Short mmCIF file of N, CA and C in Angstrom, two decimals:
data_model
loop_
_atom_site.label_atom_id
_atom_site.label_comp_id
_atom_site.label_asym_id
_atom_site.label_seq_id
_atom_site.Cartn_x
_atom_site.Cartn_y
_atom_site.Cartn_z
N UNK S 1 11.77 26.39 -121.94
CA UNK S 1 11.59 24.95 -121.84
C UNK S 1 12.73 24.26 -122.58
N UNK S 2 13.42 23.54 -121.84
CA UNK S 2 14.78 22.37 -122.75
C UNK S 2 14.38 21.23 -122.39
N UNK S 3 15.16 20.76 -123.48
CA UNK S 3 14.60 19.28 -124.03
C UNK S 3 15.95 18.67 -123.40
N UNK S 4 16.10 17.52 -122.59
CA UNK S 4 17.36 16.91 -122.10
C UNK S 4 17.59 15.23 -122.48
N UNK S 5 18.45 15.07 -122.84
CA UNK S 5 18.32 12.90 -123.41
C UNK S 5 19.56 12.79 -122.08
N UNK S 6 18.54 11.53 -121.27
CA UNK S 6 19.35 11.39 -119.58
C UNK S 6 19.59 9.69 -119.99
N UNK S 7 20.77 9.92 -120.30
CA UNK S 7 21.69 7.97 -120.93
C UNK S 7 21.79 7.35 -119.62
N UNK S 8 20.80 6.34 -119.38
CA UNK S 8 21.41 5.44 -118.35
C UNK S 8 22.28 3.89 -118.43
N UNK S 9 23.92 4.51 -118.38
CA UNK S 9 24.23 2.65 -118.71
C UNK S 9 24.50 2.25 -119.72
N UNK S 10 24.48 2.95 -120.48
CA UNK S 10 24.42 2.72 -122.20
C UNK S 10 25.75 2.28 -122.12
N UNK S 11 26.16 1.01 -121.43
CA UNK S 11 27.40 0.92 -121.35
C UNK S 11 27.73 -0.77 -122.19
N UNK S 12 28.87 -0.89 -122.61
CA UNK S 12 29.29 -2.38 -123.35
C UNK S 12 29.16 -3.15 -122.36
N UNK S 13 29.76 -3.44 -120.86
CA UNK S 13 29.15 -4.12 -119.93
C UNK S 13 27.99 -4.64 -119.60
N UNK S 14 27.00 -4.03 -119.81
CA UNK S 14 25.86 -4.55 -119.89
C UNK S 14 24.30 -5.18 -121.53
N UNK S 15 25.42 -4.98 -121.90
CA UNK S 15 24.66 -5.44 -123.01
C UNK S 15 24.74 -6.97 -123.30
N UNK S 16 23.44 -7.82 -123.15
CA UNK S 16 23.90 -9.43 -123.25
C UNK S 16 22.89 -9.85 -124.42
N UNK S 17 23.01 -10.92 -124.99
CA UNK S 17 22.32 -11.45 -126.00
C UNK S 17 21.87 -10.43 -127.33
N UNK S 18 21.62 -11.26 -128.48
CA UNK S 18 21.02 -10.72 -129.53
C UNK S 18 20.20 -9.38 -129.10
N UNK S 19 19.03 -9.89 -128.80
CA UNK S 19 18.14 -8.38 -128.39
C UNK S 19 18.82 -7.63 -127.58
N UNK S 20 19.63 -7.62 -127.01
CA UNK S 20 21.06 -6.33 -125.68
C UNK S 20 21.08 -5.71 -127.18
N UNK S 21 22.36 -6.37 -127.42
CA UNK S 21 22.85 -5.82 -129.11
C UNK S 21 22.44 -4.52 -129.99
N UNK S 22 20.64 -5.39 -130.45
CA UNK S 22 20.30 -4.61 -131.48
C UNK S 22 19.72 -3.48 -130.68
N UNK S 23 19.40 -3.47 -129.14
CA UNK S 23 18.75 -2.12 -128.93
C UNK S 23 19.88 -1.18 -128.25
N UNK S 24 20.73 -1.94 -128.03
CA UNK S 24 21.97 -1.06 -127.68
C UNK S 24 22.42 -0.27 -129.25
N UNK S 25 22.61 -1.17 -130.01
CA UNK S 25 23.18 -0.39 -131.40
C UNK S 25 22.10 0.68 -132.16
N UNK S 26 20.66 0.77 -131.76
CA UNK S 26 19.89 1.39 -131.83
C UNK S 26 19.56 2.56 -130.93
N UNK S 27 20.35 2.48 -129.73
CA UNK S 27 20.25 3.52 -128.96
C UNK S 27 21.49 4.68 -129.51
N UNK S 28 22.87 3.46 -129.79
CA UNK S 28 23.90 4.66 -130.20
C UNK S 28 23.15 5.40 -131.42
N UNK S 29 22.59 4.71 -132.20
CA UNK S 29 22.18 5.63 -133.52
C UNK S 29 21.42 6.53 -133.22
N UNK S 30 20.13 6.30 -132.13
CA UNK S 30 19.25 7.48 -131.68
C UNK S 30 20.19 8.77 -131.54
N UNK S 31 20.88 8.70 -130.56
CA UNK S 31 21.63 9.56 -130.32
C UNK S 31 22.57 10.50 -130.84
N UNK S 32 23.44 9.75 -131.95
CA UNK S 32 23.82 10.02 -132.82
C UNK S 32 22.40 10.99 -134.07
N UNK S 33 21.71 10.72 -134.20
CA UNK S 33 20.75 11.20 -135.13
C UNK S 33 20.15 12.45 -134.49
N UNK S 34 20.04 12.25 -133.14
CA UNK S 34 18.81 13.29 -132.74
C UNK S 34 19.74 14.30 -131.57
N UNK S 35 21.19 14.53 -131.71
CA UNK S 35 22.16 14.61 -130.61
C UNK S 35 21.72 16.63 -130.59
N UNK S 36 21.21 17.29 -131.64
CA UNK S 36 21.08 18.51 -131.90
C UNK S 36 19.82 19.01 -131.51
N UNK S 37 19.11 17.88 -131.24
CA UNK S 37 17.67 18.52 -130.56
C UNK S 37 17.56 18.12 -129.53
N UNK S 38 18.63 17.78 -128.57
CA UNK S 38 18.71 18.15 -127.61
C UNK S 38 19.31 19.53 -126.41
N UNK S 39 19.07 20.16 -125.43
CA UNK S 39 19.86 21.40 -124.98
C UNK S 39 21.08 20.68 -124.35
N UNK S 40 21.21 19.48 -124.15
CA UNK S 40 22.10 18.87 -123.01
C UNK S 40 21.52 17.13 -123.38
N UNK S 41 22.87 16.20 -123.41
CA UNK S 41 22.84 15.14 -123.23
C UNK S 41 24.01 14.59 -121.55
N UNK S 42 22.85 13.88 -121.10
CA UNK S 42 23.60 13.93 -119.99
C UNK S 42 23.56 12.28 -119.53
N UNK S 43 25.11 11.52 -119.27
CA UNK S 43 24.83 10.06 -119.13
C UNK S 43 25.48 9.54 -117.71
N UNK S 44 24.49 8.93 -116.89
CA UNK S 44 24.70 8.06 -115.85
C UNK S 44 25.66 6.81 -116.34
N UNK S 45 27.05 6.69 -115.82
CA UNK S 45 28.08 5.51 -116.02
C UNK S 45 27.94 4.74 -114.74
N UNK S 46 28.10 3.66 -114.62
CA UNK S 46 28.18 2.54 -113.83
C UNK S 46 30.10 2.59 -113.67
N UNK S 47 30.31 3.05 -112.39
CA UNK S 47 32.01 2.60 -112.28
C UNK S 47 31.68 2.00 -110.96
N UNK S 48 32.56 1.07 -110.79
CA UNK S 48 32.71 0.10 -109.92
C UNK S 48 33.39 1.02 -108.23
N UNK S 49 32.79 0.82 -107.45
CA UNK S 49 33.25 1.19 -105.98
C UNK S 49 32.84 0.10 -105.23
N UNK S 50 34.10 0.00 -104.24
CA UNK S 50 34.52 -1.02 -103.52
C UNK S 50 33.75 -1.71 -103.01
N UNK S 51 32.89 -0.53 -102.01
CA UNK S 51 32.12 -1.08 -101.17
C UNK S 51 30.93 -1.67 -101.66
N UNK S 52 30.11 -0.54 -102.65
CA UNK S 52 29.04 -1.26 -103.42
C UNK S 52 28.96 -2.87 -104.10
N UNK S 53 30.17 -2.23 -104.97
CA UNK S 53 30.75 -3.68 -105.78
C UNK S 53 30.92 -4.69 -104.86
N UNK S 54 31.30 -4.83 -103.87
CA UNK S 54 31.57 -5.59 -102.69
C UNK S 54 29.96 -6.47 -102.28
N UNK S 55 29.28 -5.21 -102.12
CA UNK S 55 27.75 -5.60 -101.54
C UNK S 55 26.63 -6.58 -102.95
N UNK S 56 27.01 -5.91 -104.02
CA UNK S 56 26.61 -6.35 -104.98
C UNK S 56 26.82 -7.93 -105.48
N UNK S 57 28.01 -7.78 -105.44
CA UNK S 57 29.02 -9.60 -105.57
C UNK S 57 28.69 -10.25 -104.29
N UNK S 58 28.43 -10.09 -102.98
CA UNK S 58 28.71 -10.55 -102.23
C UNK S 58 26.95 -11.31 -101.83
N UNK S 59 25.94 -10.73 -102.40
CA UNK S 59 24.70 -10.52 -101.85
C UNK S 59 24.24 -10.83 -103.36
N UNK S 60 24.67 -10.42 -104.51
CA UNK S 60 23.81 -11.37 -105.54
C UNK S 60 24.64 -11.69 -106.90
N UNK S 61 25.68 -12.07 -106.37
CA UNK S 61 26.70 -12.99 -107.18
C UNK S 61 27.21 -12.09 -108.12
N UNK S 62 26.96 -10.98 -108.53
CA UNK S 62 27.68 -10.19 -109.72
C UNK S 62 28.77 -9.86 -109.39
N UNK S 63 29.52 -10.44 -110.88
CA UNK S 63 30.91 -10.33 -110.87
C UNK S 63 30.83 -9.15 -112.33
N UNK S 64 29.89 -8.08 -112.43
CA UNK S 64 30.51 -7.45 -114.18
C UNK S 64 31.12 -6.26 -113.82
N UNK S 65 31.03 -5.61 -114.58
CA UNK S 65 31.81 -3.91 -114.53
C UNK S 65 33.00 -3.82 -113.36
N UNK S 66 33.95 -5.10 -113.44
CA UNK S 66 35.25 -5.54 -112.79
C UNK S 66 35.76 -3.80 -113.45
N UNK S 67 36.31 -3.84 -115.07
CA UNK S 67 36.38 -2.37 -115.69
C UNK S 67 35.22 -1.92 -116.41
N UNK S 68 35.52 -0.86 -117.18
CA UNK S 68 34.56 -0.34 -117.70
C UNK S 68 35.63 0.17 -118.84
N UNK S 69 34.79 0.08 -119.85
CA UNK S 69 35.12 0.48 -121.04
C UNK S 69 34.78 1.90 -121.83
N UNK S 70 35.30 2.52 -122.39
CA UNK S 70 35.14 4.25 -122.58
C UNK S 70 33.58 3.79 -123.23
N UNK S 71 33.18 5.01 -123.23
CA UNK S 71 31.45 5.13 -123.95
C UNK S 71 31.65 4.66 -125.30
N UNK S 72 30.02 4.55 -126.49
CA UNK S 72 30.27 4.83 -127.75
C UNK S 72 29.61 5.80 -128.10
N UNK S 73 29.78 6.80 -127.45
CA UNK S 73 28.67 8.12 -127.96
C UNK S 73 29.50 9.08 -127.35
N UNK S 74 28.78 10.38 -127.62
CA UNK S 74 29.24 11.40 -126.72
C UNK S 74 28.49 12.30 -125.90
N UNK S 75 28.51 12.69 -124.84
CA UNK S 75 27.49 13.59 -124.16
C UNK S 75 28.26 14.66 -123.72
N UNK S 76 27.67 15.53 -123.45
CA UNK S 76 28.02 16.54 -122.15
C UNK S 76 28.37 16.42 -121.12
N UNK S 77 28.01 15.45 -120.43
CA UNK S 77 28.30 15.68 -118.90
C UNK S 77 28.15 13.94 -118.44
N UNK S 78 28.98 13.65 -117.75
CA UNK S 78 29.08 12.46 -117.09
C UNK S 78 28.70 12.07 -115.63
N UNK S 79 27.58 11.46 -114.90
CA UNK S 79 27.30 11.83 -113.86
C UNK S 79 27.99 10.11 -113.53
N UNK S 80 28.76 9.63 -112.34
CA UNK S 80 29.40 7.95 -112.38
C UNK S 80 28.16 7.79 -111.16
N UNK S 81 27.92 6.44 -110.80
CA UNK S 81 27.29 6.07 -109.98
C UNK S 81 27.91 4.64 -109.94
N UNK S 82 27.89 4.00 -108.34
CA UNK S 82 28.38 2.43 -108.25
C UNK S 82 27.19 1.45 -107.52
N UNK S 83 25.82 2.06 -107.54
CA UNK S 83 24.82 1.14 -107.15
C UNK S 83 23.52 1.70 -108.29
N UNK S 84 22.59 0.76 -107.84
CA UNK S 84 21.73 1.44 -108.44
C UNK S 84 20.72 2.67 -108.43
N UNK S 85 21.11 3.27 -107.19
CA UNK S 85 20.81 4.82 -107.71
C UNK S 85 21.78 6.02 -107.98
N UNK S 86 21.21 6.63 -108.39
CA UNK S 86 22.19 7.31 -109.43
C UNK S 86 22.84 8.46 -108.23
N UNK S 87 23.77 9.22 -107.86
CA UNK S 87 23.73 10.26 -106.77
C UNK S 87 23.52 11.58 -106.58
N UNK S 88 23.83 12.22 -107.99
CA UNK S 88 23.39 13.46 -108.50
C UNK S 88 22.85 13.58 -109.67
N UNK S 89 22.18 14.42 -109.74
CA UNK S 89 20.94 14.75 -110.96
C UNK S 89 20.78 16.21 -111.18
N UNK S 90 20.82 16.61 -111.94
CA UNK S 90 20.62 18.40 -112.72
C UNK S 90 19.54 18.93 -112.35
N UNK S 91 19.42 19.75 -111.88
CA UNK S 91 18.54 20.28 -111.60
C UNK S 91 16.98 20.35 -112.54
N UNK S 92 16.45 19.60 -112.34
CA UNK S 92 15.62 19.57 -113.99
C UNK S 92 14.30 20.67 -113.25
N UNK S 93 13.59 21.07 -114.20
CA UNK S 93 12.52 21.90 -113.57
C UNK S 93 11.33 21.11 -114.28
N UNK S 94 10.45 21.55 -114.00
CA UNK S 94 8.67 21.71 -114.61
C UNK S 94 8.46 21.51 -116.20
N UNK S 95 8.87 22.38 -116.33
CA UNK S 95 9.18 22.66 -117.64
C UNK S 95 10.16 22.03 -118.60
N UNK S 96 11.09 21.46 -118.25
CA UNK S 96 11.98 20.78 -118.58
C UNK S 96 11.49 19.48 -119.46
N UNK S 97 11.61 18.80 -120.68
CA UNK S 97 11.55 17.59 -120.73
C UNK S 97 12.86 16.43 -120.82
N UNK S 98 12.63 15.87 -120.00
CA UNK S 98 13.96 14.73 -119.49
C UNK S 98 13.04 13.29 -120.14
N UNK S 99 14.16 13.08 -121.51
CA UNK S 99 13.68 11.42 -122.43
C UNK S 99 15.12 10.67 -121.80
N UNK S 100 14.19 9.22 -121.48
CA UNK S 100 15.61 8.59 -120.64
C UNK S 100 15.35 7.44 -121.43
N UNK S 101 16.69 6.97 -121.95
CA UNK S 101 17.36 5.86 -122.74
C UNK S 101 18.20 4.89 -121.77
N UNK S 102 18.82 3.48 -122.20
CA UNK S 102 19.55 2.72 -121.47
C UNK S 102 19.18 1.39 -120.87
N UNK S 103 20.38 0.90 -120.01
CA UNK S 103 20.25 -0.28 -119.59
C UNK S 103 20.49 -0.24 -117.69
N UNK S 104 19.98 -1.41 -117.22
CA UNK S 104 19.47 -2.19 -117.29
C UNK S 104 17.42 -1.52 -116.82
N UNK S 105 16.93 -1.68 -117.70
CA UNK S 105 15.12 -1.43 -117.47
C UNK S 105 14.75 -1.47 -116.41
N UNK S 106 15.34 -3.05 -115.67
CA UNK S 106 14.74 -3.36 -114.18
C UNK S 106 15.69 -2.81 -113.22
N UNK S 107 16.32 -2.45 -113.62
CA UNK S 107 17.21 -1.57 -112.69
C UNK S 107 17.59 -0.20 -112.43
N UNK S 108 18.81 0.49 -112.95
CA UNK S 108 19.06 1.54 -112.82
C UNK S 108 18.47 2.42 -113.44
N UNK S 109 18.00 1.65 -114.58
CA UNK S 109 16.78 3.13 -115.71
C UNK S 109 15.80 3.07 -114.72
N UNK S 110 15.00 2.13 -113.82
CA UNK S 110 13.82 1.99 -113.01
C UNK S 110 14.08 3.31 -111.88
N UNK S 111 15.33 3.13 -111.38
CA UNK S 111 15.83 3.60 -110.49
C UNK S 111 15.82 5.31 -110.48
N UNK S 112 16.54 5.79 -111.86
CA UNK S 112 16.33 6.98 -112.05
C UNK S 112 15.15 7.27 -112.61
N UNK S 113 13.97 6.70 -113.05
CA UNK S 113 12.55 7.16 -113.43
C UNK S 113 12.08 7.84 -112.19
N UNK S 114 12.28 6.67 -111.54
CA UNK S 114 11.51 6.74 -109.91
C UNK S 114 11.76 9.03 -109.59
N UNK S 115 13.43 8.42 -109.71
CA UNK S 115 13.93 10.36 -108.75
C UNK S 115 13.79 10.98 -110.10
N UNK S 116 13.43 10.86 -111.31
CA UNK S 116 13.02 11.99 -112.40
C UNK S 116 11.31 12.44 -111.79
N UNK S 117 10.41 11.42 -112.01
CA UNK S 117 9.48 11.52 -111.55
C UNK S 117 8.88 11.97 -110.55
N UNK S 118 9.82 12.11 -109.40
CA UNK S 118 9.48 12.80 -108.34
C UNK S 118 10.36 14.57 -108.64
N UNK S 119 10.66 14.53 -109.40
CA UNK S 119 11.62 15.78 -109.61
C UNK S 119 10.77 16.77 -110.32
N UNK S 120 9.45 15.97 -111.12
CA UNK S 120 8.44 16.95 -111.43
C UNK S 120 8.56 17.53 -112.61
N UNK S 121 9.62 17.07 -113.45
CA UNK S 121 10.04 17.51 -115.05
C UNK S 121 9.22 16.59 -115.85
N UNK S 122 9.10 16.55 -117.39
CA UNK S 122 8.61 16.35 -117.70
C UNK S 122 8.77 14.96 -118.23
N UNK S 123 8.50 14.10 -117.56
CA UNK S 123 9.47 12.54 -117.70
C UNK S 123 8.80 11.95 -119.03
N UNK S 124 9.67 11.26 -120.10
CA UNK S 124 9.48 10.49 -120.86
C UNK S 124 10.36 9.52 -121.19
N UNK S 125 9.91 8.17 -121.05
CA UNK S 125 10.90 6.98 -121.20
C UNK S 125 10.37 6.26 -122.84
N UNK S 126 11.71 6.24 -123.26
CA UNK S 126 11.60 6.04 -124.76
C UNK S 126 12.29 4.52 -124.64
N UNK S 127 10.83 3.91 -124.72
CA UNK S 127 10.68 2.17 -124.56
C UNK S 127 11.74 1.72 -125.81
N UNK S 128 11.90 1.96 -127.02
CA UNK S 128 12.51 1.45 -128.02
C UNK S 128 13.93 1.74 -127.11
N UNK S 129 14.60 2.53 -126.49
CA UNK S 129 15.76 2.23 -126.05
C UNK S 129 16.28 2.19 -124.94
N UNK S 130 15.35 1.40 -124.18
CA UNK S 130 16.13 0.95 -123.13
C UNK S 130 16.05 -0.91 -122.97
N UNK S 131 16.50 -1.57 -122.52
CA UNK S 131 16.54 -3.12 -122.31
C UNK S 131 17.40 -3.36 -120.58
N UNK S 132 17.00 -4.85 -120.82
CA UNK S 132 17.85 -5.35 -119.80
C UNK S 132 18.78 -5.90 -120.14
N UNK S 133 19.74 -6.46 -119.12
CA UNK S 133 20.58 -7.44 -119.60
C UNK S 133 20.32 -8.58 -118.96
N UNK S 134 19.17 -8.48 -118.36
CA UNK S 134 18.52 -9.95 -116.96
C UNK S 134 17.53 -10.69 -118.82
N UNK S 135 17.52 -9.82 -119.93
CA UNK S 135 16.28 -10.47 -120.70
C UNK S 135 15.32 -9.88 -121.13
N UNK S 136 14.51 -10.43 -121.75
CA UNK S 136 12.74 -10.29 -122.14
C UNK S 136 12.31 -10.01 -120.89
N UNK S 137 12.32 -10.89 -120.24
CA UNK S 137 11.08 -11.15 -118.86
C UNK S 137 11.52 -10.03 -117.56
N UNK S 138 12.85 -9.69 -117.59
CA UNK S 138 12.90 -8.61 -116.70
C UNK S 138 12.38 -7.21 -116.97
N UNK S 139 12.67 -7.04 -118.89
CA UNK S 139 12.52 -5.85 -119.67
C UNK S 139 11.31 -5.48 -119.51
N UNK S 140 10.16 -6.82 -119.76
CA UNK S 140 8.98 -6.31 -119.81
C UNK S 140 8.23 -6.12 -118.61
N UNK S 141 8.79 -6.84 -117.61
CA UNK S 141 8.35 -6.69 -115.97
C UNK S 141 8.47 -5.65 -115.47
N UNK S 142 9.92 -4.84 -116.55
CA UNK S 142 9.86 -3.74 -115.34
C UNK S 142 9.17 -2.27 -116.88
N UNK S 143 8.67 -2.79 -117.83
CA UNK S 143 8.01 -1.67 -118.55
C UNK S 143 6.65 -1.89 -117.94
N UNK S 144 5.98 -2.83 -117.37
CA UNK S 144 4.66 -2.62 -116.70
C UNK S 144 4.58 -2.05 -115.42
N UNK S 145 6.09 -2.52 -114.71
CA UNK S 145 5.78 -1.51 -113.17
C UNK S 145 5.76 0.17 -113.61
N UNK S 146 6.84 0.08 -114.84
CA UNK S 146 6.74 1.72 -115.16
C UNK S 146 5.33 2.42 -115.47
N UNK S 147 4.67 1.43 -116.58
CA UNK S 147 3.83 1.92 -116.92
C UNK S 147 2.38 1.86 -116.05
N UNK S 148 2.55 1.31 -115.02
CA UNK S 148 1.41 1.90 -113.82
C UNK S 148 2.25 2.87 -112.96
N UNK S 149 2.95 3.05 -112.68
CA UNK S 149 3.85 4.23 -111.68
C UNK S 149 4.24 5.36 -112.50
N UNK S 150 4.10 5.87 -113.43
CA UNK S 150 4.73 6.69 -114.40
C UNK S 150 3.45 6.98 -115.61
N UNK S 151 2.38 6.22 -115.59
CA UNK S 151 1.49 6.54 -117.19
C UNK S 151 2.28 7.05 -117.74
N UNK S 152 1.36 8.62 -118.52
CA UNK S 152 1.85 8.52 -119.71
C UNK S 152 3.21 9.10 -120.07
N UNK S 153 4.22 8.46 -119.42
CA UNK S 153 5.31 8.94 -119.60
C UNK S 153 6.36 7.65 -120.23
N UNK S 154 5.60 7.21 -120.57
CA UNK S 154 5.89 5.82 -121.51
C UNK S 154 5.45 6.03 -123.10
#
């Protein structure tokens, strides 16, 4: 059985307001603190592709992650994605426990819960570090869709 920390986003681009900030600067420290009890840290990056980025700006006004800025942590393995689902994922098993951190809640962390959860590992979303950058009201909108679609994996 391995224990896996799956970073979604944990990126400077998306971090907005006071509360972005302190749970972003609280996620680098998680990580930093607990980086040895994990078997594998593995982080989903947001890089910009044409077409997505295109569909994204064009269909709901976002203009961010024009660049992207290097991480502040370090992981193992870098998986990039340019929408909000992610495209490849590790093979996780049964047995496996996969704790997922990051930004944005209503989005791409939503996004990869969804394909962890169906992947049948042992999903746990560690509410202290993930946020939005839409806010409060998106953060907590999308910790209640989690927490009826997902129990106790919150």
């Amino acid at each position: 059985m391995a224990r896996f920390l799956f970073v979604v986003d944990l990126q400077k681009e998306f971090v907005k307001g006071m509360k972005g900030k302190h749970v972003y600067k609280k996620a680098l420290q998680f990580i930093e603190k607990n980086r040895s009890d994990y078997t594998y840290i593995y982080a989903a990056v947001y890089q910009q592709d044409q077409f997505v980025f295109s569909n994204m700006k064009d269909k709901l006004g976002w203009d961010e992650c024009q660049t992207v800025a290097p991480l502040d942590f370090e992981c193992d393995n870098i998986i990039y994605h340019s929408g909000y689902s992610i495209p490849e994922y590790p093979n996780f098993t049964k047995d496996d426990t996969v704790e997922v951190i990051g930004f944005d809640t209503d989005a791409c962390v939503l996004s990869a819960c969804f394909h962890l959860f169906d992947m049948d590992c042992d999903l746990r979303i560690l509410t202290d570090y993930v946020y939005s950058s839409g806010g409060d009201g998106f953060h907590k909108a999308a910790l209640g869709i989690m927490e009826r679609q997902f129990g106790k994996c919150l």
